[in-house]
mmCIF file of C-alpha atoms and ligand atoms in Angstrom:
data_model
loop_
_atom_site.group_PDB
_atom_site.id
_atom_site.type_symbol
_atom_site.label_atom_id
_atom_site.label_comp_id
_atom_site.label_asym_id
_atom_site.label_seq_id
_atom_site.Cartn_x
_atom_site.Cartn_y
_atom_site.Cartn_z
ATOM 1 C CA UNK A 738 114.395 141.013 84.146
ATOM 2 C CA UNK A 739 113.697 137.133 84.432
ATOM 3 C CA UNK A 740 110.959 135.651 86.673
ATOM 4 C CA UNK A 741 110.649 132.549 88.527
ATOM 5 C CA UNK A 742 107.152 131.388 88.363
ATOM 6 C CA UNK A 743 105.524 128.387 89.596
ATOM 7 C CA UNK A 744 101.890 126.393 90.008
ATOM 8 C CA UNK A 745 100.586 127.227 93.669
ATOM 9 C CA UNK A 746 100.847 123.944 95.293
ATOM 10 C CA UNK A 747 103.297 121.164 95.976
ATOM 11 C CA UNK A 748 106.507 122.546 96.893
ATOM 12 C CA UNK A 749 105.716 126.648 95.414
ATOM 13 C CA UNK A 750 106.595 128.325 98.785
ATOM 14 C CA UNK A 751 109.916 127.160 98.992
ATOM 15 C CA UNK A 752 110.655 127.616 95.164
ATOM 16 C CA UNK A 753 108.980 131.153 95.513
ATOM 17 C CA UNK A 754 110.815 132.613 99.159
ATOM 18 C CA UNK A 755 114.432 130.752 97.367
ATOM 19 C CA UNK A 756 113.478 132.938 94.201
ATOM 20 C CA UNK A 757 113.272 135.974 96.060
ATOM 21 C CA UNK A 758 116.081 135.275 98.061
ATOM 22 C CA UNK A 759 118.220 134.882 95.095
ATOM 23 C CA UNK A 760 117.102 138.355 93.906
ATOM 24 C CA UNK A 761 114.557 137.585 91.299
ATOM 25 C CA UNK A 762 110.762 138.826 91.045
ATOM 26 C CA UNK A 763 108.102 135.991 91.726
ATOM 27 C CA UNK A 764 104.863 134.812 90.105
ATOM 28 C CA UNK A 765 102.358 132.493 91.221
ATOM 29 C CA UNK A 766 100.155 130.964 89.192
ATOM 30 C CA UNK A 767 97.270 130.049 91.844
ATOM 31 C CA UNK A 768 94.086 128.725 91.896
ATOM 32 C CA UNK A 769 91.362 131.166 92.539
ATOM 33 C CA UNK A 770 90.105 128.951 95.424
ATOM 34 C CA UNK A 771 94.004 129.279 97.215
ATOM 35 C CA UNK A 772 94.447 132.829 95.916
ATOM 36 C CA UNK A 773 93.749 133.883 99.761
ATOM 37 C CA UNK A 774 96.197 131.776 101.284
ATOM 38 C CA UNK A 775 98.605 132.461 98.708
ATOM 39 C CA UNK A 776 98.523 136.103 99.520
ATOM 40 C CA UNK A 777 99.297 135.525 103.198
ATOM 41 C CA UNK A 778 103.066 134.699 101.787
ATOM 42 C CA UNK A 779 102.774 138.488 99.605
ATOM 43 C CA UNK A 780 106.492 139.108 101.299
ATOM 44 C CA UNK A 781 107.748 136.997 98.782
ATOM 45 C CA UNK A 782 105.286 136.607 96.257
ATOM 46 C CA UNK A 783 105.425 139.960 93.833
ATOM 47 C CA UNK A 784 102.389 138.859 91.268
ATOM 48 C CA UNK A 785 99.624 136.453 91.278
ATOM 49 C CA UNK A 786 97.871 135.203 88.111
ATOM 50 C CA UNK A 787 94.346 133.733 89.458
ATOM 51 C CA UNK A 788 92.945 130.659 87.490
ATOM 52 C CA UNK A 789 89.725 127.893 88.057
ATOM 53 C CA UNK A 790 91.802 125.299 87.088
ATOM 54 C CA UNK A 791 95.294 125.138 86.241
ATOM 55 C CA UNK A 792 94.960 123.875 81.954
ATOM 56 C CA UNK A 793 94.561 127.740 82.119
ATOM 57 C CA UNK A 794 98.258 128.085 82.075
ATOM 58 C CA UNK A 795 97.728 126.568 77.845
ATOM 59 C CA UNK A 796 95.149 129.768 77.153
ATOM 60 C CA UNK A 797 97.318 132.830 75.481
ATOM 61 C CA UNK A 798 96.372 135.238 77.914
ATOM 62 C CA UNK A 799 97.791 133.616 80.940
ATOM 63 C CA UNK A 800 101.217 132.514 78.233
ATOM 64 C CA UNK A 801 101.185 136.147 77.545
ATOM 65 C CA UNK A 802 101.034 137.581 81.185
ATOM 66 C CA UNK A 803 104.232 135.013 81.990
ATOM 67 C CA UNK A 804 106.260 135.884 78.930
ATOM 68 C CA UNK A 805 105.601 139.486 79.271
ATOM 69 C CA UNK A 806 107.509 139.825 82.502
ATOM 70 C CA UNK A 807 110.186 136.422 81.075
ATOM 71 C CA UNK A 808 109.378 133.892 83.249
ATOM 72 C CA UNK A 809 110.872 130.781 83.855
ATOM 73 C CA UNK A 810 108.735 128.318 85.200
ATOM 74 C CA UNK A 811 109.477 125.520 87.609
ATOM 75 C CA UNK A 812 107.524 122.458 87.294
ATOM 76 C CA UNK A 813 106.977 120.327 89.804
ATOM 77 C CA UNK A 814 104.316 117.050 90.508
ATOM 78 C CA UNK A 815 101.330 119.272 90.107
ATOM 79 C CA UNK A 816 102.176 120.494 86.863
ATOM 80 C CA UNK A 817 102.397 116.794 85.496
ATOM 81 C CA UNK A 818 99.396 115.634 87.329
ATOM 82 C CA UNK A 819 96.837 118.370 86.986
ATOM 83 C CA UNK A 820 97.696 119.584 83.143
ATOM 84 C CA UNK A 821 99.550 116.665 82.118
ATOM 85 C CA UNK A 822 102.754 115.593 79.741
ATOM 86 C CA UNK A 823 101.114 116.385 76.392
ATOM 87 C CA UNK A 824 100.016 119.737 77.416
ATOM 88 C CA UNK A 825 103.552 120.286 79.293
ATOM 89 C CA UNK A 826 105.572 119.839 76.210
ATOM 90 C CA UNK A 827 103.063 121.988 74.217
ATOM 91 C CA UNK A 828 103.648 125.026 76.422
ATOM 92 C CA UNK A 829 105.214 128.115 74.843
ATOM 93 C CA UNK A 830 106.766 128.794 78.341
ATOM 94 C CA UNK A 831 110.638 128.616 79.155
ATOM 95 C CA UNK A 832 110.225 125.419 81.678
ATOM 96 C CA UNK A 833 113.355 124.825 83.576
ATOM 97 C CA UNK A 834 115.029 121.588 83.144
ATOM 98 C CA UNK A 835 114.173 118.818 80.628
ATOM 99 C CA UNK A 836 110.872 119.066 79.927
ATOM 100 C CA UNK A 837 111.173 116.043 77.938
ATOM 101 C CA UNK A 838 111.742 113.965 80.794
ATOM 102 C CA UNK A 839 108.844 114.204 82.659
ATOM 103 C CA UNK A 840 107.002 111.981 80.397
ATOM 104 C CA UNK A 841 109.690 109.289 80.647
ATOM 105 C CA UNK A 842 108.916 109.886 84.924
ATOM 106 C CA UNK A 843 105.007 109.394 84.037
ATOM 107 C CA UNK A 844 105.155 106.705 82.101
ATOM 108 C CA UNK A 845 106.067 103.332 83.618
ATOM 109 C CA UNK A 846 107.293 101.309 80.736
ATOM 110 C CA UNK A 847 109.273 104.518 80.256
ATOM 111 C CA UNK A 848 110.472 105.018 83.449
ATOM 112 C CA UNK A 849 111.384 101.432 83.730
ATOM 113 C CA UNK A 850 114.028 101.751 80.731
ATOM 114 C CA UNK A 851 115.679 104.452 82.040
ATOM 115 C CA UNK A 852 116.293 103.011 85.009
ATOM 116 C CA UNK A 853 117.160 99.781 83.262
ATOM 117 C CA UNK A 854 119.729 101.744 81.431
ATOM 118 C CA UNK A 855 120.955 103.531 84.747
ATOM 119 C CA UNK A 856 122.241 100.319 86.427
ATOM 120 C CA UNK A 857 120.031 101.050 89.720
ATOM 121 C CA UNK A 858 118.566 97.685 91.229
ATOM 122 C CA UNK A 859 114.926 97.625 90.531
ATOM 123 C CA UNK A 860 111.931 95.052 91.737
ATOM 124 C CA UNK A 861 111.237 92.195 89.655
ATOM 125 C CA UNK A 862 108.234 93.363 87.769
ATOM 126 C CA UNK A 863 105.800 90.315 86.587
ATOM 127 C CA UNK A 864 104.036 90.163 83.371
ATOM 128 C CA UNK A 865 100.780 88.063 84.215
ATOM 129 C CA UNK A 866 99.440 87.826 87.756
ATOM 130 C CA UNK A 867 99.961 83.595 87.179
ATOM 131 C CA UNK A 868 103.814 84.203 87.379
ATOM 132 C CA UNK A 869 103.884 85.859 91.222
ATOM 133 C CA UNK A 870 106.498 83.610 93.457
ATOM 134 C CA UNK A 871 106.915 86.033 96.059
ATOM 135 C CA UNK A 872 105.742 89.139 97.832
ATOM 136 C CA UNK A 873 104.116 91.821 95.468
ATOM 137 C CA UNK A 874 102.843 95.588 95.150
ATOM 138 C CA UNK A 875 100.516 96.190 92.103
ATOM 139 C CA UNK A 876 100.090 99.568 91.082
ATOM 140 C CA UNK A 877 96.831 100.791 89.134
ATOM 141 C CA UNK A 878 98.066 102.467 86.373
ATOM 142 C CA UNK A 879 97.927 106.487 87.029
ATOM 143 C CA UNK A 880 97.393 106.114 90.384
ATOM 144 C CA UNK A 881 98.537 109.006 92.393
ATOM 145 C CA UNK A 882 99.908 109.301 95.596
ATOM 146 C CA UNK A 883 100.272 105.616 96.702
ATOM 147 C CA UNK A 884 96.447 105.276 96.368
ATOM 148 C CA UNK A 885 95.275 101.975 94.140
ATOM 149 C CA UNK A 886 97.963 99.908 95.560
ATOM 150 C CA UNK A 887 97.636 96.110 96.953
ATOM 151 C CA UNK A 888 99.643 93.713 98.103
ATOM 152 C CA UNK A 889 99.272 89.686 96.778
ATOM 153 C CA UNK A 890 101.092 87.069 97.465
ATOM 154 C CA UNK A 891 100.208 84.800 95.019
ATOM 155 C CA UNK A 892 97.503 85.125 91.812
ATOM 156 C CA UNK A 893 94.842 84.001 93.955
ATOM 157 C CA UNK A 894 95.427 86.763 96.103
ATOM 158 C CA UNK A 895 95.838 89.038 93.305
ATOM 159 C CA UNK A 896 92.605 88.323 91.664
ATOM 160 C CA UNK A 897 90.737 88.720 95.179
ATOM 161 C CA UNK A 898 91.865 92.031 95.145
ATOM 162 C CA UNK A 899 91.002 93.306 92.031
ATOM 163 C CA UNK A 900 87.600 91.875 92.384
ATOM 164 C CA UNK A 901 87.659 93.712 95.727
ATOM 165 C CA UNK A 902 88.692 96.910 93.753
ATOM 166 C CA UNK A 903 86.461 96.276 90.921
ATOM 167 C CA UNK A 904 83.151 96.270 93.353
ATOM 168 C CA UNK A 905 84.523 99.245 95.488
ATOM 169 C CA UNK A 906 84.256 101.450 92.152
ATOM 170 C CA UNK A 907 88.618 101.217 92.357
ATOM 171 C CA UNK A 908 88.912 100.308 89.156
ATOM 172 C CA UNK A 909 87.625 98.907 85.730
ATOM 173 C CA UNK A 910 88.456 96.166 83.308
ATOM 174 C CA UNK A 911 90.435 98.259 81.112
ATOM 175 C CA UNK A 912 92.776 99.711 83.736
ATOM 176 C CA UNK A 913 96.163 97.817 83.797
ATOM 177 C CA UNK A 914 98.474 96.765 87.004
ATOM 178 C CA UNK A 915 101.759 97.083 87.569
ATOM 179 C CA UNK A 916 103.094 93.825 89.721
ATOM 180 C CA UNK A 917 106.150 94.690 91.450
ATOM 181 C CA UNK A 918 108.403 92.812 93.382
ATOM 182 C CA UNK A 919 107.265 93.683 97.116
ATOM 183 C CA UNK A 920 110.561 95.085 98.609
ATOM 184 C CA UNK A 921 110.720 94.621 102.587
ATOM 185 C CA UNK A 922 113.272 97.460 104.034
ATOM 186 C CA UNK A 923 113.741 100.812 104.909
ATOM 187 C CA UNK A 924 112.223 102.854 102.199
ATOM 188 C CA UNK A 925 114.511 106.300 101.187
ATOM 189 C CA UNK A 926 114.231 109.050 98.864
ATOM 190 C CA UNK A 927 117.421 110.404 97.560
ATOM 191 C CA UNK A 928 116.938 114.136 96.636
ATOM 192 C CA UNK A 929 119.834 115.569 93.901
ATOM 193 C CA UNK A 930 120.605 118.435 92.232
ATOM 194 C CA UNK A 931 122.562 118.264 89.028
ATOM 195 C CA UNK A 932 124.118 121.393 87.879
ATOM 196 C CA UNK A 933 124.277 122.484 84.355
ATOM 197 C CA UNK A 934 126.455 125.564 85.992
ATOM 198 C CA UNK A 935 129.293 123.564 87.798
ATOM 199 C CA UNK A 936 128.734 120.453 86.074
ATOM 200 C CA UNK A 937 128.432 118.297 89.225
ATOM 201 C CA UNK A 938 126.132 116.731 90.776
ATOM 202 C CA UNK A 939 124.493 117.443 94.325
ATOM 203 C CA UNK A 940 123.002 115.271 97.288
ATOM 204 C CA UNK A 941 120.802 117.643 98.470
ATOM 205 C CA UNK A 942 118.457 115.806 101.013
ATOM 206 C CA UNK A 943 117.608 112.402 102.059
ATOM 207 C CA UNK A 944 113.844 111.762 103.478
ATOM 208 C CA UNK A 945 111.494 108.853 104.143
ATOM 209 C CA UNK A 946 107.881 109.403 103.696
ATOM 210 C CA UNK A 947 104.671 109.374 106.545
ATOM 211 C CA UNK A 948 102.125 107.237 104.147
ATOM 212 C CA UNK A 949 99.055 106.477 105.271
ATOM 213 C CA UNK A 950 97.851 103.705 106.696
ATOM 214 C CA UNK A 951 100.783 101.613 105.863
ATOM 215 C CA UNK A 952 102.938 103.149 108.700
ATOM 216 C CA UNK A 953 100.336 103.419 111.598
ATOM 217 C CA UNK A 954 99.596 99.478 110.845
ATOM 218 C CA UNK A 955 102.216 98.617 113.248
ATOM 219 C CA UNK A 956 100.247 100.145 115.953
ATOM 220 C CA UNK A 957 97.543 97.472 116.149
ATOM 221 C CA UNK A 958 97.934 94.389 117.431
ATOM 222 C CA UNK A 959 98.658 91.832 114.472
ATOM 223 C CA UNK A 960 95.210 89.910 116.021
ATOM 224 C CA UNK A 961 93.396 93.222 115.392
ATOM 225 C CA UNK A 962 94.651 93.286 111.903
ATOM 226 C CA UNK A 963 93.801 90.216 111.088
ATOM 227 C CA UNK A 964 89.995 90.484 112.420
ATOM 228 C CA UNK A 965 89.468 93.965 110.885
ATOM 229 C CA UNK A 966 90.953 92.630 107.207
ATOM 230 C CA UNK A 967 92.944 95.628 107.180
ATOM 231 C CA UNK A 968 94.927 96.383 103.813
ATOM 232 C CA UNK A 969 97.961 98.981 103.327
ATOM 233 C CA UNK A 970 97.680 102.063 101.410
ATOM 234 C CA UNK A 971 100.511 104.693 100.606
ATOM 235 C CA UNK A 972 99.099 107.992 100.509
ATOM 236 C CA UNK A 973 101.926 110.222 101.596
ATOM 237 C CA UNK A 974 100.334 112.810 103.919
ATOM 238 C CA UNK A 975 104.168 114.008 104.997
ATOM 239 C CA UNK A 976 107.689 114.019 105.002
ATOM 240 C CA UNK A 977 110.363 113.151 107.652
ATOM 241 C CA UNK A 978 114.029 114.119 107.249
ATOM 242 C CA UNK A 979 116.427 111.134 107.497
ATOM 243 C CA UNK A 980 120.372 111.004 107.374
ATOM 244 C CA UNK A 981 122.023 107.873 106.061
ATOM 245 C CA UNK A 982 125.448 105.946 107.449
ATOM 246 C CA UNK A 983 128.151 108.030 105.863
ATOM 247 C CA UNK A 984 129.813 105.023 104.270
ATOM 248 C CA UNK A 985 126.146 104.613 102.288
ATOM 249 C CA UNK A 986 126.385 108.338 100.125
ATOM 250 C CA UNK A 987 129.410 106.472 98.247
ATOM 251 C CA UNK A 988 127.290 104.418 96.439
ATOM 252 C CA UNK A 989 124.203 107.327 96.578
ATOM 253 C CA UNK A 990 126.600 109.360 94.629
ATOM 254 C CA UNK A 991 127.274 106.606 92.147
ATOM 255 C CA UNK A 992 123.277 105.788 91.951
ATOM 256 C CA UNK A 993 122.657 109.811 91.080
ATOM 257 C CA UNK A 994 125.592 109.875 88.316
ATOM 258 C CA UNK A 995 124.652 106.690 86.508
ATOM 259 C CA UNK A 996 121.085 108.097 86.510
ATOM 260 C CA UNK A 997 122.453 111.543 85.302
ATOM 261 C CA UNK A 998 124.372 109.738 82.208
ATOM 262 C CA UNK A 999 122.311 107.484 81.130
ATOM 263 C CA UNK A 1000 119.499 110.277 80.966
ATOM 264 C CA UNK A 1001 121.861 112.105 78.953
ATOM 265 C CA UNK A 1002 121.977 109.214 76.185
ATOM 266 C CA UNK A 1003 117.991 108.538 76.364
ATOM 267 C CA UNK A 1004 116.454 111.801 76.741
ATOM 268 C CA UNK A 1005 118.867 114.722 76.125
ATOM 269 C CA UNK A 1006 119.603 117.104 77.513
ATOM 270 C CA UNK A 1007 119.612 114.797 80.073
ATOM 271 C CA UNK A 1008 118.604 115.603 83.616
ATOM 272 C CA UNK A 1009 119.671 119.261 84.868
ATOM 273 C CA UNK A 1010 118.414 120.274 87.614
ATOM 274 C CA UNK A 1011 116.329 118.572 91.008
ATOM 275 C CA UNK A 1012 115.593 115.204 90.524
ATOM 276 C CA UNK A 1013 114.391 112.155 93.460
ATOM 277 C CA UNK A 1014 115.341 108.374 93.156
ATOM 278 C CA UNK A 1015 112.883 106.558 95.469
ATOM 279 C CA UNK A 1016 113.442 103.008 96.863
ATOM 280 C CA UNK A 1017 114.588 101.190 99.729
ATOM 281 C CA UNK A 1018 117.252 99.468 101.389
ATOM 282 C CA UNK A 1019 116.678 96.104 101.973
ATOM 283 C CA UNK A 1020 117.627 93.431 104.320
ATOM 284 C CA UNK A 1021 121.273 93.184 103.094
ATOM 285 C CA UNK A 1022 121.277 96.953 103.167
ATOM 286 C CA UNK A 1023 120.835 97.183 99.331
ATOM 287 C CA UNK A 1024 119.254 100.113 97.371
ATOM 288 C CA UNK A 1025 116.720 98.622 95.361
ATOM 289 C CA UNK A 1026 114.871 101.748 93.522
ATOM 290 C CA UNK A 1027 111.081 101.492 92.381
ATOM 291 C CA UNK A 1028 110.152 105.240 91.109
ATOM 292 C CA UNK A 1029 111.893 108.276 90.068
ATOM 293 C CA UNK A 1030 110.828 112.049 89.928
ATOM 294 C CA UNK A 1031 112.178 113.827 86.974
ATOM 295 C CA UNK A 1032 111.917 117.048 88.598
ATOM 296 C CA UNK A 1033 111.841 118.838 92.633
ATOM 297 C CA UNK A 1034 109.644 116.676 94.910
ATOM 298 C CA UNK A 1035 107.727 117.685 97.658
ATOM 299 C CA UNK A 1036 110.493 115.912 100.087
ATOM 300 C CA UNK A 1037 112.332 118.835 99.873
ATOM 301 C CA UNK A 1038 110.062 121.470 101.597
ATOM 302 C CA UNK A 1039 111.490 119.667 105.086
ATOM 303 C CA UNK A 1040 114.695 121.353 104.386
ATOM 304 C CA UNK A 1041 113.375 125.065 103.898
ATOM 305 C CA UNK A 1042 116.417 125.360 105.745
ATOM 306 C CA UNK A 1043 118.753 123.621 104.661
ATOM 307 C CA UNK A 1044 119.472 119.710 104.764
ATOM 308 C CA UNK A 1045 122.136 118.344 106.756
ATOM 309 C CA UNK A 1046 123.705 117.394 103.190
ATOM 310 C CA UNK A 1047 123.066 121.216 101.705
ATOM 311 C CA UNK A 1048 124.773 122.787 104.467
ATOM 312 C CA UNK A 1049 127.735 120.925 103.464
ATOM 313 C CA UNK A 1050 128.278 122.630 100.199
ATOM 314 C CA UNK A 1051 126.663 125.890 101.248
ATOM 315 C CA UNK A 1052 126.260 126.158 104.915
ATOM 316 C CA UNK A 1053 123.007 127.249 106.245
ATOM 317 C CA UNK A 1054 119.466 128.339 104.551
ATOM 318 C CA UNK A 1055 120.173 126.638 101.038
ATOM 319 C CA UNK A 1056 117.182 124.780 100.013
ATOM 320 C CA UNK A 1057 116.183 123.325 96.613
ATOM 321 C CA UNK A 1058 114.032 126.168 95.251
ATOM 322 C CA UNK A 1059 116.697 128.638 96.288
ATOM 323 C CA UNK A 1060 119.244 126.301 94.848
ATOM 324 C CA UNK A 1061 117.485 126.413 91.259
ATOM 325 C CA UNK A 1062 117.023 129.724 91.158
ATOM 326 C CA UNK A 1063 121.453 130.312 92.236
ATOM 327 C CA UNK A 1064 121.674 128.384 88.818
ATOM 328 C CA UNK A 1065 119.316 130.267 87.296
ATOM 329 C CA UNK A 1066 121.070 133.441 88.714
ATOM 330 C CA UNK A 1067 124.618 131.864 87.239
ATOM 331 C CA UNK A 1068 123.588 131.013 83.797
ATOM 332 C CA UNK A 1069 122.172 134.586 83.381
ATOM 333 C CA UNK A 1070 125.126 136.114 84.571
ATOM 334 C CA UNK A 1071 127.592 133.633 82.021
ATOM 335 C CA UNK A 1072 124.931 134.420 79.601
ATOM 336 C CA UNK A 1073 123.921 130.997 79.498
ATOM 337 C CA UNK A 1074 120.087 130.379 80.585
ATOM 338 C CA UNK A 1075 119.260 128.859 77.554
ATOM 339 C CA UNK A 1076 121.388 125.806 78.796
ATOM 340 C CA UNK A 1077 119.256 125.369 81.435
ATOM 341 C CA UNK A 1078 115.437 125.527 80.191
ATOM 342 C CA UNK A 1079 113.836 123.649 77.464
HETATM 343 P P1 AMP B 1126 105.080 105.032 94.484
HETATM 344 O O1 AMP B 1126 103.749 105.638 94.128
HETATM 345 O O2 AMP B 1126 105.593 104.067 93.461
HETATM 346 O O3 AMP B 1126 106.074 106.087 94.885
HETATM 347 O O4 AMP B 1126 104.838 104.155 95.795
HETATM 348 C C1 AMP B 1126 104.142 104.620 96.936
HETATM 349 C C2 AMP B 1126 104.612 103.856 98.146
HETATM 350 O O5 AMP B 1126 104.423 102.446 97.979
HETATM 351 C C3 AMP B 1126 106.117 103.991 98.402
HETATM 352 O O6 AMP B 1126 106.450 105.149 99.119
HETATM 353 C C4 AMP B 1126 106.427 102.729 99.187
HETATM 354 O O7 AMP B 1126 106.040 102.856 100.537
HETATM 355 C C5 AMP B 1126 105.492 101.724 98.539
HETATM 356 N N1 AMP B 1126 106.152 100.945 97.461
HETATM 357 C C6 AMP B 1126 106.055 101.166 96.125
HETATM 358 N N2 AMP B 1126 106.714 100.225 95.426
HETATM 359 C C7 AMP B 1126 107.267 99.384 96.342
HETATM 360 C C8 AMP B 1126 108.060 98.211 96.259
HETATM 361 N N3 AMP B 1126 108.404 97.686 95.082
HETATM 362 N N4 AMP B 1126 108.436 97.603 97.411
HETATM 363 C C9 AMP B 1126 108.066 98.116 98.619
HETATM 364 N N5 AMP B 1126 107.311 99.215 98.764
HETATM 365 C C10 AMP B 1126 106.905 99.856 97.643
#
């Protein structure tokens, strides 16, 4: 009998309870440090393989115990950032979804041609700091979570910054910036599903993210800010759920398909399964997209659920890990799983 099996953290609750609603035995891979916590959710959660550190999941032992009871396994942001792409496509574990893509989601040149190719707007990017003419964001290269970010307005500003960074232990003179366009708007993350199954794709949940301290800077007086030096940083520390103006998911649709195909042509098989395009809409009410995730985000766990878009195609209690598992459940029953892992 397949299992669905996932890394404790991130979004492995939801993928875990939507397993086990969908009929299948669970496994958690979980750090021995979480394994208590873990357990509290044992309604759902039928075996737990305890690790230090989650490179365990590369030893044979730990391949063995998954394969032995065929497990599927679900990867999601902590799988990329804690054991990494070249480990990931090493693994000699069914992984659900292109497992190819994820590196094309870590890497930014990468990431950038894809979404090149997909036709979604995307920030000027700048090649030497001396070029900036506007607003930007640089991005330290592997930063996580929105941490390593700054803002310049011009390469005076820029190099300020990094000096700043440089003397605060931030960063060293080998580690390479991204320089971004700085969009000003509204900023959205589109959450899709693209079935293998039905061939279609799914909006499955729109949400904005609760970064910190970017979005409690509005809450001091702009003299305050200006004393205290304060800078933005984007560590997401939450999720809010957001609808958009019906006459918007037109063109969301059309940004998800176009991303869909032209994954198809760079990385087949393309991109079955959850998958996040992450931008804002700008003053003229414009998408303008700056990241992708190749795979379920975190987003999603607002909509245990169900999303106000989910409940559309399947009523109430549909959420994303419930919805990969229903394709999971499909493809066995059409005898067809191997369309659907990599
Ligand atoms: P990222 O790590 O690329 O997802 O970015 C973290 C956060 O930085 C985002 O959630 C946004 O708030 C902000 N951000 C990143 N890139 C841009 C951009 N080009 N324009 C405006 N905000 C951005």
């Amino acid at each position: 009998m397949t299992s669905i099996a996932t890394l404790g953290s991130h979004c492995s609750l939801q993928v875990l309870k939507g397993a086990k609603e969908e009929g299948f035995h669970t496994v958690l891979v979980t750090k021995s440090t979480r394994e208590k916590f873990y357990k509290r959710y044992n309604n759902f959660i039928d075996e737990y393989i305890v690790v230090d550190d989650f490179t365990e999941i590369m030893n044979d032992d730990i391949r063995d115990k998954l394969n032995a009871s065929d497990s599927v396994l679900i990867p999601h942001g902590t799988l990329i950032s804690e054991v990494g792409i070249e480990k990931i496509e090493k693994l000699e574990i069914p992984i659900f979804g292109n497992r190819h893509i994820l590196r094309w989601e870590a890497d930014r040149d990468l990431k950038t041609q894809l979404m090149e190719k997909s036709g979604v707007s995307i920030p000027k990017t700048f090649n030497s700091p001396e070029e900036i003419d506007c607003l930007t964001i640089s991005k330290l290269s592997g930063a996580r979570g929105g941490s390593g970010y700054f803002l310049a307005k011009n390469s005076k500003d820029y190099y300020s910054h990094v000096e700043k960074f440089k003397k605060q232990g931030l960063m060293t003179d080998d580690d390479e910036l991204q320089i971004q366009e700085y969009i000003v708007g509204v900023p959205v993350y589109l959450q899709y599903f693209q079935s293998t199954m039905k061939d279609e794709l799914e909006l499955f949940g729109i949400d904005k993210r609760y970064e910190t301290n970017v979005d409690s800077l509005g809450r001091i007086p702009s003299i305050d800010q200006t004393e205290l030096k304060l800078s933005p940083t984007y560590i997401v520390v939450g999720n809010i759920p957001l609808v958009l103006r019906e006459s918007l998911l037109v063109e969301v649709y059309d940004i998800g398909d176009n991303f869909v195909t032209a994954s198809k042509e760079l990385v087949p098989p393309g991109m079955p399964g959850p998958f996040c395009m992450e931008g804002v809409y700008d003053s003229n009410g414009k998408f303008v997209a700056f990241e992708f995730s190749a795979r379920i985000v975190a987003g999603t766990n607002i909509f245990t659920t169900g999303s106000p878009y989910s409940y559309l195609n399947y009523g109430p209690n549909m959420n994303m890990g419930r919805r990969i598992a229903l394709e999971i459940k499909d493809a066995i029953k059409a005898n067809r799983l191997d369309d659907l892992i990599t």
